[in-house]
């Protein structure tokens, strides 16, 4: 069997930090000497090998040409924490590291709880004026899943898959992994089980599944870093461990903690994707937890979590570890809706142009919305999802001017074009499946055109989400923000309450301090 063959490769030297001939645990870091000799050389300390997926900024759409917008939900938060890491270190983040929807969804908003669990999330819509463009309006769509207490949560079969290769020895990597997963272990219930698998030059089982918190934390404490990175092999062994302890009707999930720097073993991303998809379809999901810098592979971490029907978080501090793994993940491990898709059809009688802010790599074809074979995002208990559209009311100045020639002109510009039935600005459709379902369910909501006509200035939660969205766009280099400054973005946020929102305001100050100064050319 794959499970036994991989364990035998690792041998006694892998278990915990290694075994001495007498059977006592060694203090030497985990390393497979047979592979370490041929490991790829480390990059120079000043060489940045971080990887980010390139995504073009979401384009403007003409309602006459493309009236329907379709995308998969996203509950990842990794981009926000990673952006924070850059800013607190005195750098602006790479533009591709900024995913505006993850910035927005890092925070919680005042959406109501669903009234009936037969529909696992509530749907909220509202409209406000756009602070950076007086000719447009902001349409917000918010989802909130029902909450689940520890007592209500099903039993969990968790496998911690931990990268202990040489690249993980820095203080913000393996030492922080131990702290983070130790916090999650503190929330383990008697019905839960946690196993630990590690990988470097080879993969091995450090801890057989147990409910004993002290055993889990002791195993974590004794891990050390060394060797190359057989990440693919580790994932295979983690899935084998999860399968061997599968809980029918429970939570079966792998949590991989790594910098994503795979360089030995199954490194072909297509093979990894196929492995993850097979296990996902059998009920074993995957969450990725990113750590470290210099060689961090954000692109891979996000992709694997998406394929594994889990979520992706970046851990840059013990505070973030507490937020993600102690305060949030214990409940959100339980999926309440899967393959969640949003589709918005705009009414040309009221809207002429629009753009979706963020979600660039979540876009779906219109026909994918009704196709239950197309994978989409998941919502866990207590999760929230926020999406913002910037829309141009019919008759207002938009980003694109009218076409010159009569046959090229968009005939649906203005109220006279028809389509004003029922006074609807837009129509929202949501498709989702229950966790054990294969057939999607549909929620439909009209959005009243009156909201567009009477849109107030953003206030409260809407003001804060607008500020975060503007911040993401500013860092992305989105020219549609015009002359909006970081100071303007702070003013949008106001004086928010709570640690995380107040920290956001401070991040805008750091970004402002690090932004290049534009100087005017003086001519005598």
Short mmCIF file of C-alpha atoms in Angstrom, two decimals:
data_model
loop_
_atom_site.label_atom_id
_atom_site.label_comp_id
_atom_site.label_asym_id
_atom_site.label_seq_id
_atom_site.Cartn_x
_atom_site.Cartn_y
_atom_site.Cartn_z
CA UNK A 1 0.00 0.00 0.00
CA UNK A 2 1.05 3.60 -0.64
CA UNK A 3 0.69 4.43 3.06
CA UNK A 4 3.15 1.80 4.25
CA UNK A 5 5.64 2.34 1.45
CA UNK A 6 5.94 6.03 2.17
CA UNK A 7 6.34 5.47 5.88
CA UNK A 8 9.11 2.98 5.25
CA UNK A 9 10.92 5.47 3.01
CA UNK A 10 11.02 8.00 5.81
CA UNK A 11 12.07 5.43 8.37
CA UNK A 12 12.69 5.94 12.05
CA UNK A 13 14.67 9.14 11.44
CA UNK A 14 11.51 10.98 10.41
CA UNK A 15 9.35 10.29 13.42
CA UNK A 16 9.11 13.43 15.51
CA UNK A 17 12.64 14.81 15.29
CA UNK A 18 14.30 11.48 14.76
CA UNK A 19 15.05 8.34 16.81
CA UNK A 20 18.31 7.35 18.42
CA UNK A 21 19.46 3.69 18.32
CA UNK A 22 18.07 3.24 21.82
CA UNK A 23 14.65 4.37 20.73
CA UNK A 24 14.92 7.72 22.49
CA UNK A 25 13.82 10.80 20.60
CA UNK A 26 16.66 12.81 19.13
CA UNK A 27 17.03 16.59 19.17
CA UNK A 28 18.28 16.64 15.60
CA UNK A 29 15.99 18.25 13.02
CA UNK A 30 13.99 16.05 10.72
CA UNK A 31 16.05 15.33 7.62
CA UNK A 32 16.46 12.51 5.14
CA UNK A 33 20.18 12.28 4.44
CA UNK A 34 19.75 10.30 1.23
CA UNK A 35 17.87 13.18 -0.32
CA UNK A 36 19.60 16.10 1.40
CA UNK A 37 22.81 15.42 -0.53
CA UNK A 38 21.07 16.06 -3.85
CA UNK A 39 18.71 18.80 -2.73
CA UNK A 40 18.58 21.91 -4.85
CA UNK A 41 20.88 24.66 -3.57
CA UNK A 42 19.24 27.36 -1.50
CA UNK A 43 18.68 30.74 -3.07
CA UNK A 44 20.82 33.61 -1.81
CA UNK A 45 19.19 35.36 1.15
CA UNK A 46 18.45 38.51 -0.86
CA UNK A 47 16.84 36.67 -3.78
CA UNK A 48 13.07 36.85 -3.72
CA UNK A 49 11.48 33.78 -5.30
CA UNK A 50 7.91 34.39 -4.22
CA UNK A 51 5.26 33.37 -6.75
CA UNK A 52 1.98 35.12 -7.45
CA UNK A 53 -0.62 34.40 -10.09
CA UNK A 54 -1.03 37.25 -12.56
CA UNK A 55 -4.60 38.53 -12.81
CA UNK A 56 -5.72 41.46 -14.92
CA UNK A 57 -7.89 44.02 -13.15
CA UNK A 58 -11.57 43.22 -13.66
CA UNK A 59 -12.75 45.03 -16.81
CA UNK A 60 -15.66 47.38 -17.40
CA UNK A 61 -18.67 45.68 -18.96
CA UNK A 62 -21.40 47.30 -21.06
CA UNK A 63 -24.83 46.05 -20.01
CA UNK A 64 -25.95 46.13 -23.66
CA UNK A 65 -23.12 43.74 -24.56
CA UNK A 66 -22.70 41.67 -21.37
CA UNK A 67 -25.72 42.03 -19.10
CA UNK A 68 -24.88 39.02 -16.92
CA UNK A 69 -21.97 38.70 -14.46
CA UNK A 70 -21.16 35.27 -12.99
CA UNK A 71 -18.53 34.27 -10.43
CA UNK A 72 -17.75 31.73 -7.71
CA UNK A 73 -17.71 32.87 -4.09
CA UNK A 74 -14.41 33.24 -2.26
CA UNK A 75 -13.81 33.06 1.49
CA UNK A 76 -10.00 33.05 1.39
CA UNK A 77 -8.21 35.71 3.42
CA UNK A 78 -4.57 34.95 2.58
CA UNK A 79 -4.00 38.01 0.43
CA UNK A 80 -4.87 40.46 3.21
CA UNK A 81 -2.46 38.99 5.76
CA UNK A 82 0.26 38.74 3.13
CA UNK A 83 -0.24 42.38 2.10
CA UNK A 84 0.02 43.33 5.77
CA UNK A 85 3.32 41.48 6.00
CA UNK A 86 4.79 43.54 3.17
CA UNK A 87 3.53 46.84 4.58
CA UNK A 88 4.76 46.22 8.12
CA UNK A 89 8.19 45.39 6.69
CA UNK A 90 8.34 48.72 4.88
CA UNK A 91 7.44 47.58 1.35
CA UNK A 92 4.50 47.93 -0.97
CA UNK A 93 3.24 44.47 -1.98
CA UNK A 94 3.54 43.22 -5.57
CA UNK A 95 0.33 44.11 -7.39
CA UNK A 96 -0.39 40.44 -8.15
CA UNK A 97 -0.25 39.67 -4.41
CA UNK A 98 -3.33 41.86 -3.88
CA UNK A 99 -6.70 40.18 -4.40
CA UNK A 100 -9.29 42.78 -3.49
CA UNK A 101 -12.05 40.30 -2.66
CA UNK A 102 -9.79 38.67 -0.05
CA UNK A 103 -9.06 42.09 1.42
CA UNK A 104 -12.79 42.77 1.71
CA UNK A 105 -13.67 39.32 3.05
CA UNK A 106 -11.02 39.48 5.76
CA UNK A 107 -13.51 41.45 7.85
CA UNK A 108 -16.94 40.66 9.22
CA UNK A 109 -19.98 42.79 8.51
CA UNK A 110 -23.45 43.21 10.00
CA UNK A 111 -25.33 40.76 7.79
CA UNK A 112 -28.29 39.01 9.45
CA UNK A 113 -28.21 35.33 10.27
CA UNK A 114 -30.35 33.09 8.04
CA UNK A 115 -33.78 32.46 9.51
CA UNK A 116 -34.02 28.85 8.34
CA UNK A 117 -31.19 26.32 7.94
CA UNK A 118 -32.92 24.85 4.91
CA UNK A 119 -31.38 27.90 3.23
CA UNK A 120 -27.91 27.92 4.80
CA UNK A 121 -27.08 31.60 4.30
CA UNK A 122 -28.81 34.96 4.24
CA UNK A 123 -28.60 37.35 1.28
CA UNK A 124 -28.23 41.11 1.78
CA UNK A 125 -28.11 43.81 -0.93
CA UNK A 126 -27.65 47.55 -0.65
CA UNK A 127 -26.53 50.51 -2.79
CA UNK A 128 -24.45 53.58 -1.92
CA UNK A 129 -22.76 56.50 -3.61
CA UNK A 130 -19.23 55.92 -4.85
CA UNK A 131 -16.74 58.14 -2.98
CA UNK A 132 -14.25 58.19 -5.85
CA UNK A 133 -16.71 58.72 -8.74
CA UNK A 134 -19.84 60.87 -8.46
CA UNK A 135 -21.23 59.34 -11.67
CA UNK A 136 -21.35 55.77 -10.34
CA UNK A 137 -22.89 53.81 -7.48
CA UNK A 138 -21.73 50.83 -5.43
CA UNK A 139 -23.89 47.70 -5.23
CA UNK A 140 -23.05 45.35 -2.35
CA UNK A 141 -24.10 41.70 -2.15
CA UNK A 142 -23.49 39.99 1.19
CA UNK A 143 -23.94 36.38 2.27
CA UNK A 144 -23.77 35.05 5.82
CA UNK A 145 -23.81 31.40 6.79
CA UNK A 146 -25.47 30.12 9.91
CA UNK A 147 -23.32 29.83 13.03
CA UNK A 148 -22.35 26.53 14.62
CA UNK A 149 -21.21 26.09 18.20
CA UNK A 150 -18.56 23.58 19.29
CA UNK A 151 -21.29 21.38 20.72
CA UNK A 152 -23.16 21.31 17.41
CA UNK A 153 -20.15 20.68 15.19
CA UNK A 154 -19.77 17.11 13.87
CA UNK A 155 -16.74 15.04 14.82
CA UNK A 156 -13.59 16.04 12.95
CA UNK A 157 -10.88 13.87 11.40
CA UNK A 158 -8.01 16.29 10.86
CA UNK A 159 -4.56 15.62 9.43
CA UNK A 160 -1.88 18.26 9.96
CA UNK A 161 0.48 18.07 6.99
CA UNK A 162 3.59 20.01 7.96
CA UNK A 163 6.52 21.03 5.78
CA UNK A 164 9.70 20.47 7.81
CA UNK A 165 12.15 20.97 4.96
CA UNK A 166 15.20 23.21 5.26
CA UNK A 167 13.34 26.20 3.84
CA UNK A 168 11.05 26.15 6.92
CA UNK A 169 13.70 26.79 9.58
CA UNK A 170 13.14 30.57 9.83
CA UNK A 171 11.31 31.98 12.85
CA UNK A 172 8.27 32.96 10.77
CA UNK A 173 7.92 29.44 9.38
CA UNK A 174 8.15 26.20 11.38
CA UNK A 175 8.26 27.85 14.84
CA UNK A 176 5.13 29.82 13.93
CA UNK A 177 3.52 26.67 12.49
CA UNK A 178 3.94 24.98 15.87
CA UNK A 179 2.32 27.93 17.64
CA UNK A 180 -0.53 28.13 15.15
CA UNK A 181 -1.44 24.44 15.09
CA UNK A 182 -1.03 24.28 18.84
CA UNK A 183 -3.82 26.84 19.12
CA UNK A 184 -6.06 24.69 16.95
CA UNK A 185 -5.19 21.65 19.08
CA UNK A 186 -6.49 23.53 22.13
CA UNK A 187 -9.97 23.43 20.54
CA UNK A 188 -9.99 19.70 19.82
CA UNK A 189 -13.03 17.96 21.29
CA UNK A 190 -13.15 14.36 22.62
CA UNK A 191 -14.90 13.12 19.48
CA UNK A 192 -12.22 14.63 17.22
CA UNK A 193 -8.97 13.08 16.03
CA UNK A 194 -5.78 14.73 14.83
CA UNK A 195 -2.95 13.02 12.99
CA UNK A 196 0.36 14.63 12.00
CA UNK A 197 2.25 13.93 8.79
CA UNK A 198 5.52 15.66 7.92
CA UNK A 199 7.53 15.91 4.74
CA UNK A 200 11.00 17.02 3.74
CA UNK A 201 13.24 14.67 1.73
CA UNK A 202 10.52 12.05 2.25
CA UNK A 203 7.21 11.83 4.09
CA UNK A 204 6.27 10.14 7.33
CA UNK A 205 3.62 9.87 10.03
CA UNK A 206 4.69 11.67 13.19
CA UNK A 207 1.53 11.09 15.19
CA UNK A 208 -1.22 8.57 14.66
CA UNK A 209 -4.69 10.14 14.99
CA UNK A 210 -5.51 10.97 18.60
CA UNK A 211 -7.84 13.16 20.66
CA UNK A 212 -5.18 13.82 23.30
CA UNK A 213 -4.30 17.52 23.14
CA UNK A 214 -1.09 17.06 25.11
CA UNK A 215 0.16 14.38 22.69
CA UNK A 216 -0.63 16.59 19.72
CA UNK A 217 1.22 19.57 21.17
CA UNK A 218 4.17 17.44 22.31
CA UNK A 219 4.55 16.04 18.78
CA UNK A 220 4.45 19.55 17.34
CA UNK A 221 7.05 20.81 19.81
CA UNK A 222 9.63 18.24 18.76
CA UNK A 223 9.58 18.98 15.04
CA UNK A 224 12.71 20.42 13.42
CA UNK A 225 13.51 21.57 9.89
CA UNK A 226 16.00 20.14 7.38
CA UNK A 227 16.24 18.63 3.90
CA UNK A 228 14.54 19.24 0.58
CA UNK A 229 10.79 19.41 -0.03
CA UNK A 230 8.91 16.30 -1.19
CA UNK A 231 5.57 18.07 -0.99
CA UNK A 232 3.66 15.85 -3.39
CA UNK A 233 4.68 12.76 -1.46
CA UNK A 234 3.54 14.37 1.77
CA UNK A 235 0.11 15.19 0.35
CA UNK A 236 -0.34 11.60 -0.82
CA UNK A 237 0.48 10.26 2.64
CA UNK A 238 -1.79 12.80 4.34
CA UNK A 239 -4.72 11.71 2.18
CA UNK A 240 -3.96 8.06 2.91
CA UNK A 241 -3.99 8.85 6.63
CA UNK A 242 -7.26 10.76 6.35
CA UNK A 243 -8.87 7.90 4.42
CA UNK A 244 -7.79 5.35 6.98
CA UNK A 245 -9.58 7.34 9.69
CA UNK A 246 -12.52 8.65 7.66
CA UNK A 247 -15.55 9.73 9.72
CA UNK A 248 -18.80 9.20 7.84
CA UNK A 249 -20.99 12.26 8.32
CA UNK A 250 -18.13 14.12 9.98
CA UNK A 251 -15.46 16.61 8.96
CA UNK A 252 -12.54 15.08 7.10
CA UNK A 253 -9.90 17.65 6.30
CA UNK A 254 -6.19 18.07 5.70
CA UNK A 255 -4.48 21.26 6.83
CA UNK A 256 -1.20 21.80 5.04
CA UNK A 257 1.26 24.25 6.63
CA UNK A 258 4.07 25.27 4.28
CA UNK A 259 5.77 28.03 2.35
CA UNK A 260 4.73 26.14 -0.79
CA UNK A 261 8.30 25.64 -1.99
CA UNK A 262 7.97 22.14 -3.49
CA UNK A 263 11.20 21.03 -5.15
CA UNK A 264 11.44 17.23 -4.78
CA UNK A 265 8.93 14.47 -5.46
CA UNK A 266 5.63 14.95 -7.25
CA UNK A 267 6.19 18.55 -8.33
CA UNK A 268 3.92 18.49 -11.39
CA UNK A 269 1.01 20.74 -10.41
CA UNK A 270 -1.42 18.86 -12.65
CA UNK A 271 -0.75 15.62 -10.76
CA UNK A 272 -1.29 17.39 -7.45
CA UNK A 273 -4.53 18.90 -8.71
CA UNK A 274 -5.88 15.53 -9.85
CA UNK A 275 -4.99 13.93 -6.50
CA UNK A 276 -6.76 16.70 -4.60
CA UNK A 277 -9.84 16.61 -6.84
CA UNK A 278 -10.24 12.84 -6.42
CA UNK A 279 -10.14 13.07 -2.65
CA UNK A 280 -12.34 16.17 -2.59
CA UNK A 281 -15.05 14.28 -4.43
CA UNK A 282 -14.81 11.55 -1.78
CA UNK A 283 -15.32 14.03 1.06
CA UNK A 284 -11.77 14.87 2.15
CA UNK A 285 -11.17 18.60 1.89
CA UNK A 286 -7.97 20.64 2.00
CA UNK A 287 -7.09 23.89 3.75
CA UNK A 288 -3.75 25.58 3.04
CA UNK A 289 -1.90 27.69 5.60
CA UNK A 290 0.92 29.79 4.19
CA UNK A 291 4.01 30.82 6.15
CA UNK A 292 7.21 32.73 5.57
CA UNK A 293 8.74 34.90 2.90
CA UNK A 294 11.41 34.98 0.22
CA UNK A 295 10.32 31.74 -1.44
CA UNK A 296 6.61 31.84 -0.61
CA UNK A 297 4.39 30.29 -3.31
CA UNK A 298 1.09 32.14 -2.95
CA UNK A 299 -0.12 30.98 -6.35
CA UNK A 300 0.15 27.30 -5.45
CA UNK A 301 -1.36 27.72 -1.99
CA UNK A 302 -4.44 29.48 -3.34
CA UNK A 303 -4.91 26.98 -6.18
CA UNK A 304 -4.65 23.90 -3.97
CA UNK A 305 -7.17 25.24 -1.45
CA UNK A 306 -9.62 26.10 -4.21
CA UNK A 307 -9.36 22.62 -5.68
CA UNK A 308 -9.64 21.02 -2.26
CA UNK A 309 -12.90 22.78 -1.34
CA UNK A 310 -11.14 24.38 1.60
CA UNK A 311 -9.79 27.83 2.25
CA UNK A 312 -6.43 29.56 2.15
CA UNK A 313 -5.02 31.72 4.93
CA UNK A 314 -1.61 33.30 5.34
CA UNK A 315 -0.21 33.30 8.89
CA UNK A 316 2.20 36.16 9.53
CA UNK A 317 1.97 36.37 13.32
CA UNK A 318 0.69 34.65 16.44
CA UNK A 319 -2.23 37.12 16.43
CA UNK A 320 -3.24 36.00 12.95
CA UNK A 321 -2.84 32.37 14.00
CA UNK A 322 -5.24 32.96 16.89
CA UNK A 323 -7.77 34.65 14.61
CA UNK A 324 -7.67 32.01 11.89
CA UNK A 325 -7.14 28.79 13.83
CA UNK A 326 -8.59 29.47 17.26
CA UNK A 327 -11.41 31.95 16.76
CA UNK A 328 -12.61 31.06 13.25
CA UNK A 329 -11.49 27.72 11.87
CA UNK A 330 -12.96 25.58 14.63
CA UNK A 331 -16.45 26.39 13.34
CA UNK A 332 -15.76 27.10 9.66
CA UNK A 333 -14.28 23.63 9.20
CA UNK A 334 -17.87 22.50 8.73
CA UNK A 335 -19.09 23.20 5.19
CA UNK A 336 -22.73 24.31 5.07
CA UNK A 337 -22.93 24.99 1.31
CA UNK A 338 -20.70 23.98 -1.58
CA UNK A 339 -20.29 25.05 -5.20
CA UNK A 340 -21.76 28.46 -4.41
CA UNK A 341 -22.09 30.70 -7.45
CA UNK A 342 -23.44 34.22 -7.83
CA UNK A 343 -25.00 35.59 -11.00
CA UNK A 344 -26.18 39.17 -11.42
CA UNK A 345 -28.25 40.27 -14.40
CA UNK A 346 -28.35 44.04 -14.82
CA UNK A 347 -31.38 45.87 -16.17
CA UNK A 348 -30.39 48.16 -19.08
CA UNK A 349 -33.25 50.52 -18.17
CA UNK A 350 -31.29 51.55 -15.08
CA UNK A 351 -27.66 50.49 -15.55
CA UNK A 352 -25.48 51.09 -18.61
CA UNK A 353 -22.06 49.86 -17.41
CA UNK A 354 -20.62 47.93 -14.47
CA UNK A 355 -17.50 46.34 -13.10
CA UNK A 356 -17.00 43.71 -10.42
CA UNK A 357 -14.37 44.81 -7.91
CA UNK A 358 -12.02 41.87 -7.42
CA UNK A 359 -12.86 38.19 -8.05
CA UNK A 360 -10.70 38.27 -11.18
CA UNK A 361 -9.71 34.62 -10.86
CA UNK A 362 -13.21 33.54 -9.78
CA UNK A 363 -15.02 34.59 -12.94
CA UNK A 364 -17.26 31.98 -14.56
CA UNK A 365 -18.87 31.77 -17.99
CA UNK A 366 -22.58 32.57 -17.96
CA UNK A 367 -23.46 29.00 -18.93
CA UNK A 368 -21.42 27.64 -15.99
CA UNK A 369 -23.99 28.97 -13.55
CA UNK A 370 -26.57 26.29 -14.35
CA UNK A 371 -23.99 23.53 -14.82
CA UNK A 372 -23.79 21.46 -11.62
CA UNK A 373 -20.58 19.84 -12.86
CA UNK A 374 -18.68 23.13 -12.54
CA UNK A 375 -16.84 23.42 -9.22
CA UNK A 376 -17.20 26.67 -7.28
CA UNK A 377 -16.61 28.07 -3.81
CA UNK A 378 -17.63 26.73 -0.41
CA UNK A 379 -19.18 28.48 2.59
CA UNK A 380 -18.48 27.19 6.09
CA UNK A 381 -20.48 27.76 9.26
CA UNK A 382 -20.20 31.41 10.22
CA UNK A 383 -18.53 32.39 6.96
CA UNK A 384 -19.39 35.63 5.22
CA UNK A 385 -18.98 36.60 1.57
CA UNK A 386 -19.05 40.15 0.24
CA UNK A 387 -19.03 41.29 -3.39
CA UNK A 388 -19.04 44.88 -4.66
CA UNK A 389 -20.06 46.12 -8.09
CA UNK A 390 -19.47 49.65 -9.28
CA UNK A 391 -22.32 50.54 -11.65
CA UNK A 392 -23.12 53.46 -13.96
CA UNK A 393 -26.78 54.54 -13.83
CA UNK A 394 -28.37 54.85 -17.27
CA UNK A 395 -27.94 58.38 -18.56
CA UNK A 396 -24.86 59.09 -16.42
CA UNK A 397 -21.32 59.49 -17.69
CA UNK A 398 -19.58 56.13 -17.80
CA UNK A 399 -16.07 54.86 -18.36
CA UNK A 400 -16.73 54.20 -22.06
CA UNK A 401 -18.22 56.81 -24.40
CA UNK A 402 -21.01 56.16 -26.88
CA UNK A 403 -20.04 54.72 -30.26
CA UNK A 404 -20.02 56.92 -33.35
CA UNK A 405 -21.74 54.87 -36.03
CA UNK A 406 -25.45 54.13 -35.83
CA UNK A 407 -25.11 50.39 -36.41
CA UNK A 408 -22.50 50.15 -33.63
CA UNK A 409 -24.46 52.06 -31.04
CA UNK A 410 -25.80 50.20 -28.04
CA UNK A 411 -29.56 50.30 -28.42
CA UNK A 412 -30.23 49.60 -24.74
CA UNK A 413 -28.87 52.87 -23.39
CA UNK A 414 -31.48 54.66 -21.27
CA UNK A 415 -34.97 53.97 -19.99
CA UNK A 416 -36.53 54.17 -23.44
CA UNK A 417 -34.83 50.92 -24.37
CA UNK A 418 -37.34 48.90 -22.39
CA UNK A 419 -36.54 46.32 -19.75
CA UNK A 420 -37.78 48.51 -16.91
CA UNK A 421 -40.26 45.90 -15.74
CA UNK A 422 -41.00 45.84 -12.01
CA UNK A 423 -38.60 48.71 -11.33
CA UNK A 424 -35.64 46.34 -10.92
CA UNK A 425 -32.06 47.56 -10.96
CA UNK A 426 -30.77 43.99 -11.22
CA UNK A 427 -31.70 40.42 -10.47
CA UNK A 428 -29.45 38.26 -8.27
CA UNK A 429 -29.34 34.48 -8.52
CA UNK A 430 -27.38 32.18 -6.23
CA UNK A 431 -26.78 28.49 -6.77
CA UNK A 432 -25.49 26.17 -4.09
CA UNK A 433 -25.47 22.54 -3.05
CA UNK A 434 -25.90 21.18 0.43
CA UNK A 435 -22.72 19.46 1.71
CA UNK A 436 -23.96 15.98 0.83
CA UNK A 437 -25.90 17.00 -2.29
CA UNK A 438 -25.15 16.71 -6.00
CA UNK A 439 -28.02 18.85 -7.28
CA UNK A 440 -27.90 22.61 -6.82
CA UNK A 441 -30.57 24.77 -5.27
CA UNK A 442 -31.50 28.26 -6.45
CA UNK A 443 -32.09 31.50 -4.56
CA UNK A 444 -33.36 34.53 -6.47
CA UNK A 445 -33.57 38.15 -5.32
CA UNK A 446 -34.63 41.27 -7.26
CA UNK A 447 -32.86 44.54 -6.40
CA UNK A 448 -35.16 47.55 -6.47
CA UNK A 449 -34.19 50.40 -8.79
CA UNK A 450 -35.26 52.78 -6.04
CA UNK A 451 -32.07 51.85 -4.18
CA UNK A 452 -30.08 53.31 -7.07
CA UNK A 453 -32.09 56.51 -7.22
CA UNK A 454 -31.95 57.16 -3.48
CA UNK A 455 -28.44 55.90 -2.79
CA UNK A 456 -26.96 57.56 0.32
CA UNK A 457 -23.30 58.21 1.04
CA UNK A 458 -21.65 55.08 2.47
CA UNK A 459 -21.97 54.82 6.24
CA UNK A 460 -21.35 52.24 8.92
CA UNK A 461 -20.33 48.87 7.55
CA UNK A 462 -20.85 50.03 3.97
CA UNK A 463 -18.37 52.87 4.52
CA UNK A 464 -15.77 50.45 5.89
CA UNK A 465 -16.16 47.87 3.13
CA UNK A 466 -15.90 50.68 0.59
CA UNK A 467 -12.66 51.82 2.18
CA UNK A 468 -11.16 48.31 2.11
CA UNK A 469 -12.19 47.85 -1.53
CA UNK A 470 -10.59 51.18 -2.42
CA UNK A 471 -7.40 50.16 -0.59
CA UNK A 472 -7.18 46.92 -2.56
CA UNK A 473 -7.72 48.76 -5.83
CA UNK A 474 -5.14 51.39 -4.93
CA UNK A 475 -2.52 48.73 -4.19
CA UNK A 476 -3.48 46.96 -7.42
CA UNK A 477 -2.85 50.13 -9.42
CA UNK A 478 -6.48 50.39 -10.59
CA UNK A 479 -6.71 53.65 -12.55
CA UNK A 480 -10.50 53.82 -12.08
CA UNK A 481 -9.91 55.15 -8.58
CA UNK A 482 -8.81 58.39 -10.18
CA UNK A 483 -6.93 60.68 -7.80
CA UNK A 484 -8.11 58.88 -4.65
CA UNK A 485 -5.32 59.00 -2.06
CA UNK A 486 -4.53 56.80 0.92
CA UNK A 487 -5.72 59.70 3.10
CA UNK A 488 -9.05 59.61 1.24
CA UNK A 489 -9.29 55.89 1.91
CA UNK A 490 -8.75 56.49 5.63
CA UNK A 491 -11.50 59.08 5.65
CA UNK A 492 -13.87 56.56 4.06
CA UNK A 493 -13.16 54.11 6.91
CA UNK A 494 -13.89 56.73 9.57
CA UNK A 495 -13.02 55.76 13.15
CA UNK A 496 -13.80 52.04 13.24
CA UNK A 497 -14.06 49.97 16.39
CA UNK A 498 -12.17 46.75 17.04
CA UNK A 499 -8.54 45.68 16.80
CA UNK A 500 -8.56 44.44 13.20
CA UNK A 501 -10.38 47.43 11.72
CA UNK A 502 -8.16 49.86 13.59
CA UNK A 503 -5.13 47.96 12.32
CA UNK A 504 -6.45 48.40 8.78
CA UNK A 505 -6.40 52.17 9.19
CA UNK A 506 -2.76 51.96 10.32
CA UNK A 507 -1.94 49.89 7.23
CA UNK A 508 -3.21 52.68 5.00
CA UNK A 509 -0.77 54.99 6.79
CA UNK A 510 2.10 52.57 6.16
CA UNK A 511 1.14 52.28 2.49
CA UNK A 512 1.05 56.07 2.18
CA UNK A 513 4.53 56.36 3.73
CA UNK A 514 5.93 53.83 1.28
CA UNK A 515 4.18 55.06 -1.87
CA UNK A 516 6.42 56.76 -4.44
CA UNK A 517 6.29 60.55 -4.29
CA UNK A 518 5.26 62.26 -7.52
CA UNK A 519 7.24 65.43 -8.10
CA UNK A 520 6.33 68.19 -10.50
CA UNK A 521 8.75 69.24 -13.24
CA UNK A 522 9.74 72.88 -12.65
CA UNK A 523 10.59 75.02 -15.69
CA UNK A 524 12.14 78.47 -15.33
#
